[in-house]
XYZ file of C-alpha atoms in Angstrom:
614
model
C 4.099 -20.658 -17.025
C 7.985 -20.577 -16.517
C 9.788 -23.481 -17.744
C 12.820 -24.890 -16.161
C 15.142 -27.788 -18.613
C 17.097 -30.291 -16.482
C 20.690 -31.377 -17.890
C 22.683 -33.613 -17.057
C 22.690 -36.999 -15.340
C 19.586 -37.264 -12.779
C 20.223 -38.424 -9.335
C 18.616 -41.128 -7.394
C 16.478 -39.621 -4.427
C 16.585 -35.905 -6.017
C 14.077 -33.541 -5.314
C 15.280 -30.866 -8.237
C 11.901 -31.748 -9.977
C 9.150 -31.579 -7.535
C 11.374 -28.247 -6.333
C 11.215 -26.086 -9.692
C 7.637 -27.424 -9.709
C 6.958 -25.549 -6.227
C 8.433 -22.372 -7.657
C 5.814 -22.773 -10.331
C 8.076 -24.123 -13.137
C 7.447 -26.241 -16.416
C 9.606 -28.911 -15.864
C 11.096 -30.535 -18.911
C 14.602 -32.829 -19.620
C 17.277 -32.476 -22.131
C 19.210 -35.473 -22.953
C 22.656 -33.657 -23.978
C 23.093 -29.762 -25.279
C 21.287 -29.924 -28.472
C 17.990 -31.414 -26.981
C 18.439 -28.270 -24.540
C 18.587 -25.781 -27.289
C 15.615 -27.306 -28.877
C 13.814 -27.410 -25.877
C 14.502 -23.222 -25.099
C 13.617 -22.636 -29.222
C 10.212 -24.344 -28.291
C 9.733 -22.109 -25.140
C 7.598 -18.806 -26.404
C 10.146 -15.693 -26.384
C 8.144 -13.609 -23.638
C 8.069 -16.617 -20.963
C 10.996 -17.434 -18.460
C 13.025 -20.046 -18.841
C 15.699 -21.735 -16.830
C 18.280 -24.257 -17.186
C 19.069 -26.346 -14.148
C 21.528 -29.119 -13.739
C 19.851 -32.228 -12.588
C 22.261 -32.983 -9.894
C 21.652 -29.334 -8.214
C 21.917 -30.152 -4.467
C 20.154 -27.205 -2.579
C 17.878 -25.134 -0.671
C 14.903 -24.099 -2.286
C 15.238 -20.864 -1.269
C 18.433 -20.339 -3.394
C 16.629 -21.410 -6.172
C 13.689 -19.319 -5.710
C 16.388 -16.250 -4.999
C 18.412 -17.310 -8.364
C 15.297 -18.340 -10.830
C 12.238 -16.006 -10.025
C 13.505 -12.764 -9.491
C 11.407 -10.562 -11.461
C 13.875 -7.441 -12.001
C 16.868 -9.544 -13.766
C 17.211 -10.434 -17.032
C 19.689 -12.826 -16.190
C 20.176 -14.267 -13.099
C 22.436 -17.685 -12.003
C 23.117 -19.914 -9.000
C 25.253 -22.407 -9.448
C 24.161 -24.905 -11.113
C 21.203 -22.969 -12.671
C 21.010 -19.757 -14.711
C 17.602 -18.545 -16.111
C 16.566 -15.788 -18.152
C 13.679 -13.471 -18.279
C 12.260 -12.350 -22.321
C 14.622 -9.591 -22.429
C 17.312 -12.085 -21.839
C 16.311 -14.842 -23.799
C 18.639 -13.303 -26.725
C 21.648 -13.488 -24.707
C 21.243 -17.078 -23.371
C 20.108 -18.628 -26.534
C 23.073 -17.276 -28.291
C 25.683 -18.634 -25.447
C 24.075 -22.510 -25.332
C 24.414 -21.922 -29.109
C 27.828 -21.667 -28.672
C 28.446 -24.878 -26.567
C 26.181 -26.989 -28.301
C 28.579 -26.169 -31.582
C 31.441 -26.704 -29.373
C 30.582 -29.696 -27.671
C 29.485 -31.305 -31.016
C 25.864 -31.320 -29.576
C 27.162 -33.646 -26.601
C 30.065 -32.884 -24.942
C 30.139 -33.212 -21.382
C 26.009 -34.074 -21.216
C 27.397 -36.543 -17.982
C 30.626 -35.096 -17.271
C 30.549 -35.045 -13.601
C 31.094 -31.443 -11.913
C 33.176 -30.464 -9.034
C 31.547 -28.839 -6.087
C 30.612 -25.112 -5.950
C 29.100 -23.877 -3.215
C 29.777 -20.382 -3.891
C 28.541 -18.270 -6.483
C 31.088 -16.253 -8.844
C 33.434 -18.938 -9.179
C 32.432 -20.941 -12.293
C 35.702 -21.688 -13.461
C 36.479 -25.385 -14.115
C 33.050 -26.420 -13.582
C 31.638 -28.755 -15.916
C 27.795 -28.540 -15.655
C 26.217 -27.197 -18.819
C 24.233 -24.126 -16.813
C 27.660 -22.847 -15.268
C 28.962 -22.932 -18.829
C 26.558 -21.106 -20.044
C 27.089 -18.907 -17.290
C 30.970 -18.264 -18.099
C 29.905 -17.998 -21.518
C 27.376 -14.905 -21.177
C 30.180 -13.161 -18.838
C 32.675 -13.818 -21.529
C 30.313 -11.765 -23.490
C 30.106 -9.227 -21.326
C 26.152 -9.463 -20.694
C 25.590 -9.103 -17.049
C 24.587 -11.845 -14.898
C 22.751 -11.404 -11.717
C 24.182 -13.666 -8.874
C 21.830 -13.238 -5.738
C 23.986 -13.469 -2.461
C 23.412 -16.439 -0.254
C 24.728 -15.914 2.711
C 24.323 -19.561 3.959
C 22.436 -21.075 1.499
C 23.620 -24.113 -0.001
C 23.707 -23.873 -3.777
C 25.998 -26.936 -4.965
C 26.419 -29.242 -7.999
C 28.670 -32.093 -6.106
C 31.217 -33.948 -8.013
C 31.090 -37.352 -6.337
C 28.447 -39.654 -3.847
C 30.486 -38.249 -0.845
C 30.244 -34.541 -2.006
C 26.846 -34.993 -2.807
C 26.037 -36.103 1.146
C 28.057 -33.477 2.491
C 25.609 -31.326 0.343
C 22.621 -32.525 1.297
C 23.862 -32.597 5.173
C 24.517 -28.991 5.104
C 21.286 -28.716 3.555
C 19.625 -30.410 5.981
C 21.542 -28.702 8.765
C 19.929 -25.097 7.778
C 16.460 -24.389 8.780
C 15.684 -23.042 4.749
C 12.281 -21.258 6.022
C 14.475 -19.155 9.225
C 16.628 -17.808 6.331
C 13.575 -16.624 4.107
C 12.188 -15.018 6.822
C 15.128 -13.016 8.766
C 15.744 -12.039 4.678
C 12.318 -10.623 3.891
C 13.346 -7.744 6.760
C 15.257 -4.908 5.239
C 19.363 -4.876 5.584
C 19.369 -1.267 7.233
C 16.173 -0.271 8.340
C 15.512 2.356 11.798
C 15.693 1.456 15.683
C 12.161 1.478 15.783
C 10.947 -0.855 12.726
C 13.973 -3.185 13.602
C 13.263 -3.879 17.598
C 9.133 -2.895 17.661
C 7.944 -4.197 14.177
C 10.601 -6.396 12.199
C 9.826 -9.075 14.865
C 6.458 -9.898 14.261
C 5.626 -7.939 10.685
C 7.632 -10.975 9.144
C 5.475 -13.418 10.706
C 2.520 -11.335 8.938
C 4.069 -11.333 5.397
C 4.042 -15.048 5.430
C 0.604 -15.051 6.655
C -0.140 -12.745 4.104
C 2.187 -15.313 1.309
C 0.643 -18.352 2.559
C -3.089 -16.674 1.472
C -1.937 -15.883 -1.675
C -2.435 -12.074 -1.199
C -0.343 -9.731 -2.831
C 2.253 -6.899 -1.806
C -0.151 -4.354 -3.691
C -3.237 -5.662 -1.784
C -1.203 -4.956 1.618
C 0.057 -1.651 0.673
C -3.428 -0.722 -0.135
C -4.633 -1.952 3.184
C -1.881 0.091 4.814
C -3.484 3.326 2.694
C -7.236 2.642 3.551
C -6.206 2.017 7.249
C -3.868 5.693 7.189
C -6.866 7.367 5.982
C -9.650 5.830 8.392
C -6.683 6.793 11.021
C -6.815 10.438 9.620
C -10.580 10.307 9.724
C -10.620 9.663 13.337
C -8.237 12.133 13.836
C -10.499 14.950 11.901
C -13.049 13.951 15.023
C -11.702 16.185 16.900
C -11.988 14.082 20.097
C -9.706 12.346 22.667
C -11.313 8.729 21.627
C -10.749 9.812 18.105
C -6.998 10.797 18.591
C -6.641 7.795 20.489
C -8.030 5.606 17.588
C -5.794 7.423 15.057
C -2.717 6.824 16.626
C -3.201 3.268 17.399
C -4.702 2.795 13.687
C -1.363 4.516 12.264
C 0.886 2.392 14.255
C -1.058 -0.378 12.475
C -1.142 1.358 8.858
C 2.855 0.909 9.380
C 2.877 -1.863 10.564
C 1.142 -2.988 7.300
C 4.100 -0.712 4.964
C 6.142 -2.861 6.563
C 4.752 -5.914 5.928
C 4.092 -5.148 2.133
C 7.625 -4.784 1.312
C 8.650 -7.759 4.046
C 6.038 -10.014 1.676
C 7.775 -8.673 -1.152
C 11.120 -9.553 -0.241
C 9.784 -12.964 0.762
C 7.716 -14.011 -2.231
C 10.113 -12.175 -4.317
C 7.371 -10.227 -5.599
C 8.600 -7.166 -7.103
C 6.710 -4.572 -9.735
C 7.375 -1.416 -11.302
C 3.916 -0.631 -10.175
C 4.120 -1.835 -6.935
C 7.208 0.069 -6.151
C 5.290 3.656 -7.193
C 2.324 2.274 -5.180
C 4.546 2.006 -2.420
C 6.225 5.392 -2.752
C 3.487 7.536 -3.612
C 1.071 5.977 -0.508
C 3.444 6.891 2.385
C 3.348 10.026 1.298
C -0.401 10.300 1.014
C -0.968 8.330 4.232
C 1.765 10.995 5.956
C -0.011 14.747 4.464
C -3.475 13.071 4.687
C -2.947 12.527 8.527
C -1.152 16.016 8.484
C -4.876 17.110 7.288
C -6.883 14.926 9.730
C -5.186 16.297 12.556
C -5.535 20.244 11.374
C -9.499 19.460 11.013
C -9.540 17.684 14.267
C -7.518 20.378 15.804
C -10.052 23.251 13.758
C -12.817 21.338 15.441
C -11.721 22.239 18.899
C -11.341 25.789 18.023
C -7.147 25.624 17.332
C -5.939 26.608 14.050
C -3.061 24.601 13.336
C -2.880 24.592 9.364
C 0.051 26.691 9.069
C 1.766 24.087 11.387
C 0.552 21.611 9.370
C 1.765 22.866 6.150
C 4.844 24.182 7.354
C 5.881 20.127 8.525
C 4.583 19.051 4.779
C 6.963 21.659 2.964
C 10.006 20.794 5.816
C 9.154 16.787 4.722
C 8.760 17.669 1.192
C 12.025 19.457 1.254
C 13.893 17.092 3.495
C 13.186 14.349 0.967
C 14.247 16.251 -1.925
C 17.589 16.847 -0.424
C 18.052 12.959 -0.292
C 17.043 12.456 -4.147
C 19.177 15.038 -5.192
C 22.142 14.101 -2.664
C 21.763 10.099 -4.307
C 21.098 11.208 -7.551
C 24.007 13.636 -7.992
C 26.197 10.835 -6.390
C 24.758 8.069 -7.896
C 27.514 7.632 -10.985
C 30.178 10.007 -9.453
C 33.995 8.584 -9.623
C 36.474 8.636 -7.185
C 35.126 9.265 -4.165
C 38.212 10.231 -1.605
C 36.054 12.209 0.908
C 37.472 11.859 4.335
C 33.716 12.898 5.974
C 32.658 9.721 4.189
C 35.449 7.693 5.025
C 34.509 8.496 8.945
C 30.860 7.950 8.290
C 31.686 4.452 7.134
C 33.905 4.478 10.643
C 31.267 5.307 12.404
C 29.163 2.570 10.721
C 31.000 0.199 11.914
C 30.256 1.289 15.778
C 27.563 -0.011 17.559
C 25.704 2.482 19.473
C 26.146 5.103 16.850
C 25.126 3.475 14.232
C 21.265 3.280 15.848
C 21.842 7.008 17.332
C 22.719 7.788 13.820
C 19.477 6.217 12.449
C 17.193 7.720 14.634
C 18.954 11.390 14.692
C 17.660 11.126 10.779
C 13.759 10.451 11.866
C 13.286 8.025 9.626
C 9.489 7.459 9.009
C 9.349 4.929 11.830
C 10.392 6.533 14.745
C 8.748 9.754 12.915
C 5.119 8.007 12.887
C 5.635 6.571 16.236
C 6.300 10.078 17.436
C 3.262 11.324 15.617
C 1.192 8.534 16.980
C 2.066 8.543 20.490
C 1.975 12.491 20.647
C -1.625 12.258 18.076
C -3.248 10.086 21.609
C -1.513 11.604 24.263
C -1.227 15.284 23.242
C -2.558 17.721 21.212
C -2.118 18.104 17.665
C -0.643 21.631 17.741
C 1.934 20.019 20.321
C 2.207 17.043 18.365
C 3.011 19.472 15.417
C 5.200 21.474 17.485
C 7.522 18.224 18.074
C 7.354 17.233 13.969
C 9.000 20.545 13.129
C 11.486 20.571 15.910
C 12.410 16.587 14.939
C 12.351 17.110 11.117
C 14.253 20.753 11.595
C 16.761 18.866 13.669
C 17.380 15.954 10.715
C 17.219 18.021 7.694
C 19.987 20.237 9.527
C 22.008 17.080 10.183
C 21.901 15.065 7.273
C 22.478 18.772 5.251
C 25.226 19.599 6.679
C 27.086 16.150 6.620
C 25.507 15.827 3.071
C 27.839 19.591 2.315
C 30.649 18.171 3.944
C 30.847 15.066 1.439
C 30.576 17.392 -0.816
C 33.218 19.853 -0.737
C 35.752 17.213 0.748
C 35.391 14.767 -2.089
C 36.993 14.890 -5.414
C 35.009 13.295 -8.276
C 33.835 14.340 -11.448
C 29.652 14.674 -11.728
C 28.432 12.756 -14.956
C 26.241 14.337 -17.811
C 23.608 12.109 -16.587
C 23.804 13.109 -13.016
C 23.381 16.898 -14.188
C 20.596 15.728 -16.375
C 18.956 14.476 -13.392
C 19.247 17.631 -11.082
C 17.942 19.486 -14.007
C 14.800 17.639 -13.521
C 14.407 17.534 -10.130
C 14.806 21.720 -10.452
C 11.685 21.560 -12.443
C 11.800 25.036 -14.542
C 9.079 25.574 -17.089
C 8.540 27.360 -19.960
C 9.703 30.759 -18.285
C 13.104 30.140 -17.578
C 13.718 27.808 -20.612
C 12.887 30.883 -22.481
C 14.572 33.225 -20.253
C 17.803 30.788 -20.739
C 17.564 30.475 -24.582
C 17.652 34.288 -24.934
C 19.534 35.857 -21.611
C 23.435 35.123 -21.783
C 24.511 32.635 -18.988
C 25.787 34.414 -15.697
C 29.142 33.955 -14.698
C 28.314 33.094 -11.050
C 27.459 29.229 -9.938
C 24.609 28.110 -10.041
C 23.952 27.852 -6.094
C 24.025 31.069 -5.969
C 21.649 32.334 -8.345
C 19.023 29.612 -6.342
C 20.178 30.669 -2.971
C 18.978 34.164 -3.855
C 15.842 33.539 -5.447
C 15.185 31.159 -2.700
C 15.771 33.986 0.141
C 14.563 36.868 -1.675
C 10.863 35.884 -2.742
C 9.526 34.181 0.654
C 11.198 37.027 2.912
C 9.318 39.497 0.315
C 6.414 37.599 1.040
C 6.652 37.853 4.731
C 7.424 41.268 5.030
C 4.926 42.545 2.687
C 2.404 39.982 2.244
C 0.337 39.956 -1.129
C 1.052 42.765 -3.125
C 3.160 44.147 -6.348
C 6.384 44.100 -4.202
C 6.333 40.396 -4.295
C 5.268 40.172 -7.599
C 7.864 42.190 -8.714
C 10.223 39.755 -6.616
C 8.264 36.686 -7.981
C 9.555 38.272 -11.497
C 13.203 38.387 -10.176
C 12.862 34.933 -9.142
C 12.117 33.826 -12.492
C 14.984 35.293 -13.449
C 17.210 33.997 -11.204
C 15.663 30.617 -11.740
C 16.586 30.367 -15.433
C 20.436 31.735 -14.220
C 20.686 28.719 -11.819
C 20.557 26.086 -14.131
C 21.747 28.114 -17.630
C 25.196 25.610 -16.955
C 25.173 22.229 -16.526
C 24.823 21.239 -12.909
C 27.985 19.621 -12.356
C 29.047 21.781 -9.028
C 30.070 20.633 -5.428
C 27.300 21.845 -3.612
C 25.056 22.275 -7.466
C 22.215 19.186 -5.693
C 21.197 21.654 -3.006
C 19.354 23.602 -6.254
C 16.192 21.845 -6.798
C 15.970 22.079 -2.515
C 16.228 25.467 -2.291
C 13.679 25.771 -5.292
C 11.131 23.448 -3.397
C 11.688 25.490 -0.345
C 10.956 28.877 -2.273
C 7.713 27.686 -3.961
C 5.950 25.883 -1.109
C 7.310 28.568 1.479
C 5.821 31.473 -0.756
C 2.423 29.827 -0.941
C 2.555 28.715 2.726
C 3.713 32.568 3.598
C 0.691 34.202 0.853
C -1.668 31.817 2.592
C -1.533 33.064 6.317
C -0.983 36.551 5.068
C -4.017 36.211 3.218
C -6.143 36.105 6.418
C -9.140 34.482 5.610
C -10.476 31.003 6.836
C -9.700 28.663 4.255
C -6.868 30.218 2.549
C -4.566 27.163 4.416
C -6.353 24.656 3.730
C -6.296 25.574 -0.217
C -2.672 26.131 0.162
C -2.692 22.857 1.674
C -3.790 21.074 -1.364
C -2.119 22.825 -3.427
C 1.083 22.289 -1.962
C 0.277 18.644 -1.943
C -0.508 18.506 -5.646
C 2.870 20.045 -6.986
C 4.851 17.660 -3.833
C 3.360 14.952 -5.842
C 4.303 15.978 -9.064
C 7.774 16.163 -7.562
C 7.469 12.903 -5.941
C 6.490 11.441 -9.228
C 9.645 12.726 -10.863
C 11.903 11.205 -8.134
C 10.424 8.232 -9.024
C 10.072 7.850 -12.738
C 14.172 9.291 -12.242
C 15.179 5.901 -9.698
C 13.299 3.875 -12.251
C 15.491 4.863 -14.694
C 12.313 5.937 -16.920
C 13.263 9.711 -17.201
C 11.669 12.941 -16.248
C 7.923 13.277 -16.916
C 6.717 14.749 -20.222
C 8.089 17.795 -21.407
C 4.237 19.112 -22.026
C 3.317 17.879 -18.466
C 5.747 20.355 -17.110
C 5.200 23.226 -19.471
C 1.412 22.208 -18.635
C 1.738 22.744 -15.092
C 3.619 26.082 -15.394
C 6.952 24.860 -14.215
C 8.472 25.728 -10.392
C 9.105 29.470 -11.153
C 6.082 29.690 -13.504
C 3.592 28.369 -10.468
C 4.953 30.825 -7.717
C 5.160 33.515 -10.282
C 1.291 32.885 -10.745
C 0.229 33.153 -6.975
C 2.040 36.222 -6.123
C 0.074 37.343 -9.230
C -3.334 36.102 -7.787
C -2.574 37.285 -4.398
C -1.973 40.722 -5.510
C -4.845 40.566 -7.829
C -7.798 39.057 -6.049
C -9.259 39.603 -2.387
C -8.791 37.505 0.328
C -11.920 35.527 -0.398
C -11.422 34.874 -4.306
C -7.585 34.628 -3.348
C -8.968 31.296 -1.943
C -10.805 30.311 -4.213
C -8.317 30.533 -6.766
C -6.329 28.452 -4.908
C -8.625 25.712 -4.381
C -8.897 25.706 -8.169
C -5.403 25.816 -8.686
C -4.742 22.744 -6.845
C -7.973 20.445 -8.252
C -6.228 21.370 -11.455
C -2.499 20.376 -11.159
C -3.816 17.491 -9.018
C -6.172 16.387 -12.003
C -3.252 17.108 -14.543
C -0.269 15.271 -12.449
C -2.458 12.317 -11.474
C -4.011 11.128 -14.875
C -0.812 11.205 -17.000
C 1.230 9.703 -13.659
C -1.367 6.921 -12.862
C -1.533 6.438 -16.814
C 2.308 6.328 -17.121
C 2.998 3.921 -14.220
C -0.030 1.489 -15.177
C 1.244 1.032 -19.130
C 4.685 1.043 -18.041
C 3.618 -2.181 -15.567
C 1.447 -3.985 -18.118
C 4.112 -3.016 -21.154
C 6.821 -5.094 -19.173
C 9.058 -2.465 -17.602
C 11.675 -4.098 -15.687
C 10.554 -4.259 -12.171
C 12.198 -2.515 -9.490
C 12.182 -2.860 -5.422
C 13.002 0.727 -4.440
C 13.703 0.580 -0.425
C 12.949 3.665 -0.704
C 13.150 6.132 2.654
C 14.574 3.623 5.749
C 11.635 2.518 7.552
């Protein structure tokens, strides 16, 4: 259990105690300084612990936001400051400090002046915003939550202290936890269809003590029964499956709304989160080819064509944000009038939904899944997503080339990942001298040359001979350091030249099956990419280097199924397929779902990744 120390002078007619004791705290009280510090040496190193001025005047929900935030080590509202294990260090050292200072005593009853700001410690004299000062004196950093108009005060005097409490009393404390569990910047449709009443849901969901995992899984298990009905191949089963995936996201809503509420965040709950909407997504993608199959239309080349575009679409955002993430002066004047635009009404929500975001995109899905067919409803995924991906590219290039800034080692180390080369072009690199020519253009080529072999010639030595080329133009592109304008459009063009090949070898193939195979296979390695994205935004690095060398690498994959295309018949080119994907699914899974659990239960900082706007 947390423990929370009250300093200071107590108040008459304070509820500080029975509040920390709602958030769950261990309420003790310190005397003067010292009797703090011997208080925090008694709390056990891998609990939280928080000191609080006695005299806080406040709403609970500012304490909640400032004292149980799982992903800071340090985190302070005025008036209180707590630390997490990893912090402990830090804030131990700094009361160390002003208990020698203070002679063990000094200012234990001082009376403080009121603060009803955060950031602004200076001249306060309560013993947590000292402490506070102190740690930023030390450079450590300090999370301060923002408030917005939450009262967060340590009053100076009887009439300061009423004023506090009136303005307290004055704000409806629940109104502001709820209208703050709803994403800042979220899509037209989440914001004016589900925001409204998914809120309502999470503290329904709070209230029972369930958990944001528990509603994410709910959200998965209802996706799935949604693609079941789907695979039916009926009217009454389209109909069910796109009122049962309007409610699976209503649900993904209401897992990270309860998260944001309770402020329950975990490293494991954000991959959960991640990795699910994209299973939910392809597995309806599935349903609705087998429903579709059912009534004698083919649609799995549809089907994986609007995976690869997704797949693809995505990957320009990670690489976009992660080649940007730590860049330095940025002076582009497209970004400047993006941030213009912002600030316009109407075009901000035209420029939300232009994007299909995965709100308006499932509602699209859903209302075309029951009123359509699924080769029309497929028909209007690819024109959407097409539509997007070209929009959001091409501004994406125009930041790009307009801005000056300098692209960080780290940055580069991060596209390098994302690109994904195995043991073929890390070979081909170590012994081949580095081309002169950027790097964009060496994956432009590749990523032009091998599916347009594939499509003219279909399986056969041609494109194997062009799958060879590929490798070596694979092991060109990222030779130098990707620090280019335009060098995050690399790993893209790579996804786009895999999946497209297989997708392309597939139909060609011509046998019943074949797609379906591709299919899964396609969605094994997208989740192996996924999976990097996110270990990358967790800040826990690129998978293992003997996962990747294990799973052949991008070039070393496609390399392999021109080889078995050219190799086998249609029939075993199937098969071989099938087996290919059970066995990068079975290789990416167990070291990802055994990575993501040890990193939860070894205490990895928790994150809340918002992930793709809702």
């Amino acid at each position: 259990m947390p423990t929370a120390i009250l300093t200071g002078q107590p108040v008459p007619g304070s509820s500080i105690e029975s509040d920390l004791r709602d958030l769950g705290f261990d309420v003790r009280t310190a005397s003067d300084p010292a009797d703090a510090e011997a208080l925090l040496a008694a709390v056990p190193g891998e609990e939280r612990v928080a000191l609080v001025d006695a005299r806080f005047v406040g709403h609970p929900h500012a304490l909640r936001l400032g004292l149980t935030d799982p992903r800071f080590p340090l985190a302070a509202v005025p008036g209180a400051v707590t630390a997490r294990a990893e912090g402990r260090q830090a804030l131990t050292r700094a009361l160390a400090r002003e208990t020698s200072a203070a002679g063990g005593t000094a200012h234990a009853g001082t009376p403080a002046r009121t603060t009803l700001s955060v950031g602004d410690p200076a001249g306060v004299d309560s013993l947590a915003d000292r402490i506070v000062t102190a740690l930023d004196a030390d450079g450590v950093t300090v999370h301060r939550p923002e408030l917005g108009s939450l009262v967060a005060a340590v009053p100076a005097d009887p009439q300061a202290r009423n004023e506090a409490r009136q303005a307290v009393a004055a704000l409806d404390d629940e109104a502001v936890r709820l209208k703050s569990a709803v994403k800042a910047r979220d899509g037209f449709f989440t914001t004016f269809f589900i925001s409204p009443y998914s809120r309502y849901i999470a503290r329904w969901c709070a209230r029972r003590g369930l958990t944001p995992n528990q509603v994410t899984t709910a959200s998965l298990l209802t996706a799935l029964i949604a693609a079941s009905c789907a695979a039916t191949g009926t009217r009454a089963g389209f109909v069910a499956a796109g009122v049962l995936l309007i409610v699976s996201f209503v649900l993904d809503c209401t897992d990270g709304q309860l998260a944001r509420y309770s402020l329950q965040y975990s490293t494991l709950g954000a991959w959960l989160d991640a990795t699910f909407d994209r299973a939910k997504e392809y597995a309806y993608y599935a349903g609705l080819a087998l429903g579709a199959a059912r009534g004698g239309d083919d649609v799995w080349a549809l089907a994986l064509g609007a995976m690869v575009l997704q797949t693809c679409r995505h990957v320009v955002d990670f690489s976009f944000n992660e080649a940007n993430h730590d860049a330095t002066a940025n002076t582009s004047p497209t970004a400047a009038l993006s941030d213009k635009l912002d600030s316009v009404g109407w075009t901000v929500w035209v420029r939300r939904m232009i994007v299909l975001p995965i709100g308006e995109r499932w509602a699209m899905i859903a209302v075309l899944t029951a009123a359509t067919t699924p080769r029309i409803t497929f028909y209007a995924l690819l024109a959407g997503c097409a539509l997007a991906a070209t929009y959001t590219t091409a501004g994406r290039v125009l930041r790009s080339l307009t801005r000056k800034a300098q692209r960080t080692d780290r940055a580069a180390r991060a596209l390098a990942d994302l690109a994904d080369n195995g043991p073929l072009a890390e070979l081909l690199a170590r012994v081949l001298p580095a081309g002169r020519f950027p790097a964009l253009l060496w994956a432009v080529a590749g990523a032009v040359l091998l599916p347009l072999a594939a499509w003219i010639d279909g399986p056969g030595w041609s494109v194997v001979l062009c799958a060879v080329v590929y490798v070596l133009l694979s092991s060109e592109a990222v030779a130098h350091p990707l620090k280019g304008a335009l060098d995050w459009l690399v790993p893209p063009l790579f996804r786009a030249a895999e999946y497209g090949t297989v997708l392309i070898l597939a139909a060609k193939s011509d046998v019943n099956g074949a797609l379906p195979a591709a299919f899964g296979l396609v969605a094994a390695v997208a989740y192996h990419h996924y999976d990097t994205v996110y270990r990358i935004r967790g800040d826990a690095g690129a998978p293992p280097a003997w996962l990747v060398r294990a799973v052949g690498g991008q070039e070393g994959r496609t390399l392999l199924v021109t080889v078995l295309a050219a190799l086998l018949t249609a029939a075993q080119f199937k098969v071989a397929l099938t087996v290919l994907a059970v066995a990068v699914a079975l290789v990416v899974l167990v070291e990802s779902i055994r990575f993501w659990v040890a990193a939860h239960q070894g205490g990895a900082p928790a994150v809340h990744d918002e992930g793709e706007p809702a």
